[in-house]
Coordinates of C-alpha atoms in Angstrom, one line a residue:
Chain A
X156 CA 150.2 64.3 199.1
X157 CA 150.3 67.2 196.2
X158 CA 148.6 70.1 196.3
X159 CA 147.9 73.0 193.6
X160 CA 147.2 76.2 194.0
X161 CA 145.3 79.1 191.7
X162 CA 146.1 82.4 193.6
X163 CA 143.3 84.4 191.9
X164 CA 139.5 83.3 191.4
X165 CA 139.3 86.3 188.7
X166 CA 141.2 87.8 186.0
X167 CA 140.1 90.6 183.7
X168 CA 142.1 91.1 180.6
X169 CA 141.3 93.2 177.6
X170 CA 141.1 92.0 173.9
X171 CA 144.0 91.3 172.4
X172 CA 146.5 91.9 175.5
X173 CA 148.7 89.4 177.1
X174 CA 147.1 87.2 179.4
X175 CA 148.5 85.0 182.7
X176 CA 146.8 82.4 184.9
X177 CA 148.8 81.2 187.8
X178 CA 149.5 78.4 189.3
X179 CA 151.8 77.2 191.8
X180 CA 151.7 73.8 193.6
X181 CA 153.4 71.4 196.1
X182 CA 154.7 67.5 195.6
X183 CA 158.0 65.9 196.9
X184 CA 159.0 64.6 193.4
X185 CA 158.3 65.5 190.1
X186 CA 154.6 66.2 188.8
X187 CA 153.1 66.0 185.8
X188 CA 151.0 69.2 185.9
X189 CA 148.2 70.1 183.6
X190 CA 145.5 72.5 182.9
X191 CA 142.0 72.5 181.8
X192 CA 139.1 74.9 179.9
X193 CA 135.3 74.8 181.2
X194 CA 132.8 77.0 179.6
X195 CA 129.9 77.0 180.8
X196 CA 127.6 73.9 181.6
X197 CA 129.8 71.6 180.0
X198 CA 133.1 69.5 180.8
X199 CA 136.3 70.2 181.7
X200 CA 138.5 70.4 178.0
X201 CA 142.2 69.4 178.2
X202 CA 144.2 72.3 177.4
X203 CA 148.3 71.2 177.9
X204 CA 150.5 69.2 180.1
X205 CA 153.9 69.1 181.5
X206 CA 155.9 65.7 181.6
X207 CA 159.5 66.7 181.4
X208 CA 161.7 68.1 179.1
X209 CA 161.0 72.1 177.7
X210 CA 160.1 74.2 180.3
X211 CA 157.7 75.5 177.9
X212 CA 154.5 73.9 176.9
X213 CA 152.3 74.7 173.6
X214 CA 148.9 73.3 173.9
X215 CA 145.7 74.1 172.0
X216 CA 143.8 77.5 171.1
X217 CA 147.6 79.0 171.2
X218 CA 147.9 79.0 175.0
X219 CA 150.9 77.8 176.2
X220 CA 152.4 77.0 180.0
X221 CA 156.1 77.6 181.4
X222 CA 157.1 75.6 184.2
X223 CA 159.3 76.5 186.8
X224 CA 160.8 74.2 188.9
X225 CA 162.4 76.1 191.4
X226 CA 159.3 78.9 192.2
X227 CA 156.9 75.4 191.7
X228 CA 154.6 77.5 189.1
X229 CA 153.1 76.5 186.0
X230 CA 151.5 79.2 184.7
X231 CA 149.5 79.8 181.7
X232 CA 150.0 81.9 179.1
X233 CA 148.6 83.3 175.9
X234 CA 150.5 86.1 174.1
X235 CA 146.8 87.9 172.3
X236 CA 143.6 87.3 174.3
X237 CA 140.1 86.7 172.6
X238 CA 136.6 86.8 174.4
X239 CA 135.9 83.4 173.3
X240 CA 138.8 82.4 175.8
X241 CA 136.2 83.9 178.7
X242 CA 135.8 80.8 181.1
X243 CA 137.3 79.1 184.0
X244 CA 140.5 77.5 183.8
X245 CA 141.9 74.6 186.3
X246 CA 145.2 73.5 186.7
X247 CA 146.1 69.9 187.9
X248 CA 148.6 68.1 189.4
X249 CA 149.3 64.5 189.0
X250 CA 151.7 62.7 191.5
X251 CA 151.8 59.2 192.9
X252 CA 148.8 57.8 190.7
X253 CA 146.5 60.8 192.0
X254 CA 145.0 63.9 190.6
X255 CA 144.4 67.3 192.2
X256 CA 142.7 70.2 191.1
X257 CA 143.4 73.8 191.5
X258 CA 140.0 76.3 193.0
X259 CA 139.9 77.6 189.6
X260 CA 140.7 81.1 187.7
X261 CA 137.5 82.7 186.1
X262 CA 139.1 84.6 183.3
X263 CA 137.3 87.2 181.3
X264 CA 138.6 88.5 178.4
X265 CA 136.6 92.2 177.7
X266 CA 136.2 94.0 173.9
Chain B
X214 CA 137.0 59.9 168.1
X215 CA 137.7 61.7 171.0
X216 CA 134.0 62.2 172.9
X217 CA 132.9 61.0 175.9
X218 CA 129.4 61.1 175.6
X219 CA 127.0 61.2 178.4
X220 CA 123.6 60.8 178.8
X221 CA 120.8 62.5 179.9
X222 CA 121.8 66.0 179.9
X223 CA 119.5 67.0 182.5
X224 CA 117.4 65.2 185.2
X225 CA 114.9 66.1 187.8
X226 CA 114.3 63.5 190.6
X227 CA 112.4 63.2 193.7
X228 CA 113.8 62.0 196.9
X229 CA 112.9 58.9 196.7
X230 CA 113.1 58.2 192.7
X231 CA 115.4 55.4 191.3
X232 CA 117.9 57.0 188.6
X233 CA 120.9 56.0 186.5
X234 CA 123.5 58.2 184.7
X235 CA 125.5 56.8 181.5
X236 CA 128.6 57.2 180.2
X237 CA 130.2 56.0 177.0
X238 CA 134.0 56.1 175.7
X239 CA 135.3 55.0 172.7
X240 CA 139.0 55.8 172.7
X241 CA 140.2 52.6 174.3
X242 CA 140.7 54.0 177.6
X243 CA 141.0 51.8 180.4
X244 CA 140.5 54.3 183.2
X245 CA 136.9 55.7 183.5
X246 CA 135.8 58.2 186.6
X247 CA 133.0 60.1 188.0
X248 CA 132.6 63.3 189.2
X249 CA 130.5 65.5 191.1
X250 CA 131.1 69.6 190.2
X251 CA 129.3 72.0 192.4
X252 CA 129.0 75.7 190.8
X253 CA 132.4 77.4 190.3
X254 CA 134.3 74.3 192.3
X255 CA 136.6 72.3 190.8
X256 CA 135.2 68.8 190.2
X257 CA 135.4 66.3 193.2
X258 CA 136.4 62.5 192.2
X259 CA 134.0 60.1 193.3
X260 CA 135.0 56.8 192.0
X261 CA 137.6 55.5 189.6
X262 CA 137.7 52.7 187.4
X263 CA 140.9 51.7 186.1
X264 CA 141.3 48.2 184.1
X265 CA 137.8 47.3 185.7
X266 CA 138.2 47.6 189.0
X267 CA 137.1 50.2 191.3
X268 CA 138.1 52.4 193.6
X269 CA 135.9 54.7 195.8
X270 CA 136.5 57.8 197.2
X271 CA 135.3 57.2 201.2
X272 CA 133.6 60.3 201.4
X273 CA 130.6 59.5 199.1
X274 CA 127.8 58.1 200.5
X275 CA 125.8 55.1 199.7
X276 CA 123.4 56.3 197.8
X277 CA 125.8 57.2 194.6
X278 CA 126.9 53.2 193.6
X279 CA 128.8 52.9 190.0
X280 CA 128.6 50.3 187.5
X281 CA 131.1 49.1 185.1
X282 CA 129.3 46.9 182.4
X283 CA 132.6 47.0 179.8
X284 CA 135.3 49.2 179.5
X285 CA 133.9 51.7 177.4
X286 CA 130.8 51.9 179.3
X287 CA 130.1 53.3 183.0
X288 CA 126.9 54.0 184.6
X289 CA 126.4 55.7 188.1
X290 CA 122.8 54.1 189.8
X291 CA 121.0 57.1 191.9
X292 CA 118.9 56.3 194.9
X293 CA 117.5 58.1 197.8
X294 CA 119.7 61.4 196.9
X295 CA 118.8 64.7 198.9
X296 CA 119.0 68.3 197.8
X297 CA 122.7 69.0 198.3
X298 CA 123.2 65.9 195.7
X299 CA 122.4 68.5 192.9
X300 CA 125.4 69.4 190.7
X301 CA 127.0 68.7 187.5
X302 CA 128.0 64.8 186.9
X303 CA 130.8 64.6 185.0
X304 CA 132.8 61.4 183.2
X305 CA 135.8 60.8 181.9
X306 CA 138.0 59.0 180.8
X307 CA 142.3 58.3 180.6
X308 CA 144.5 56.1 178.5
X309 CA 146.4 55.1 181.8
X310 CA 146.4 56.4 185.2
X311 CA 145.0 59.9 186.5
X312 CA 148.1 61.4 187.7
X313 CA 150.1 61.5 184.7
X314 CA 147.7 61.3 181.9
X315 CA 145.2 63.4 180.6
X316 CA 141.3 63.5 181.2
X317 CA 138.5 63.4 178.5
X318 CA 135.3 64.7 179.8
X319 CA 131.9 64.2 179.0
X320 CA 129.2 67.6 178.5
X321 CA 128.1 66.0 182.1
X322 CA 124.6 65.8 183.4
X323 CA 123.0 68.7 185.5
X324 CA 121.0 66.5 188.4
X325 CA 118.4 68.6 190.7
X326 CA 116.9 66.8 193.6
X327 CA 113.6 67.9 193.9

């Protein structure tokens, strides 16, 4: 079975800096790996996915997601942080016709 | 579209109270799931349906028992629950199967057991 991993349950980035979430995770083939926005008290949105192809992924609210096959990482990226993009971010792997999530990254983004 | 709507948003029951949460997709998906999200957890999968038929996650007790009227509709029938039963109820829905395409969710439904 896959696992997923999210090494850090916070990350505190300033305004307009670079930000990084991590995420590494396990299968025997080849995932499809996603990841995934919550604010609070409501659902999970979809942010991006990874299928095949370009190791980097554009998704929505400019983050975008490189994947590494050979460190097993998919880790997300956004080159300018806002506060708005404060909230807790899960990565998923997909494998085998099931789902795993990551324990989540609580990101805050500070004036 | 691309909402998953749920419905109620919040709900208080007693112990022994009878209960039903909805859910309602129109995207065409064929895969619809529930799940229970306790605070700052990822959510857990309860059950899955996928082309109408279900699949259960062992783990969840008795109490929790899901209903598939249609395929854009899913409903999850509440009876019995106890305290550690409250949490965020959350549906969604795939175009295919859950490991390789994306998840729409619903706002969810915050459940208190009283």
């Amino acid at each position: 079975a896959q696992s997923v991993a999210q090494p850090e349950d916070q990350v505190n980035v300033a305004e307009g800096n670079p930000l990084t979430v991590k995420c590494t995770y396990s299968v025997s083939g080849n995932p499809y790996l996603f990841w995934y926005v919550q604010y609070p008290n409501r659902g999970l949105q979809f942010l991006l996915k990874y299928i095949t192809g370009d190791n980097l992924v554009k998704g929505s609210y400019g983050f975008e997601a490189e994947f590494n096959k050979s460190q097993t990482s998919f880790h997300l990226k956004k080159p300018s942080a806002l506060v708005s993009d404060s909230a807790l971010y899960f990565c998923a792997v997909g494998y085998n016709n099931d789902m795993r999530f990551g324990a989540g990254t609580r990101l805050t983004v500070k004036p | 579209d691309t909402e998953v709507t749920q419905t109620p948003k919040h709900l208080v029951m007693g112990m022994t109270n009878k209960k039903s949460l909805k859910c309602e997709q129109h995207m065409g998906h064929r895969a619809m799931y529930w799940y229970k999200q306790k605070a700052k957890k990822p959510p857990e999968l309860m059950f899955v349906y996928s082309y109408e038929k279900l699949s259960i996650n062992e783990s969840v007790p008795s109490r929790f028992s899901p209903e598939c009227p249609n395929s854009s509709l899913l409903n999850l029938h509440l009876h019995a629950l106890q305290p550690e039963d409250s949490a965020l109820y959350l549906c969604a829905s795939s175009q295919g199967d859950r490991a390789s395409y994306e998840q729409y969710f619903g706002p969810g439904t915050r459940l208190t057991v009283t």
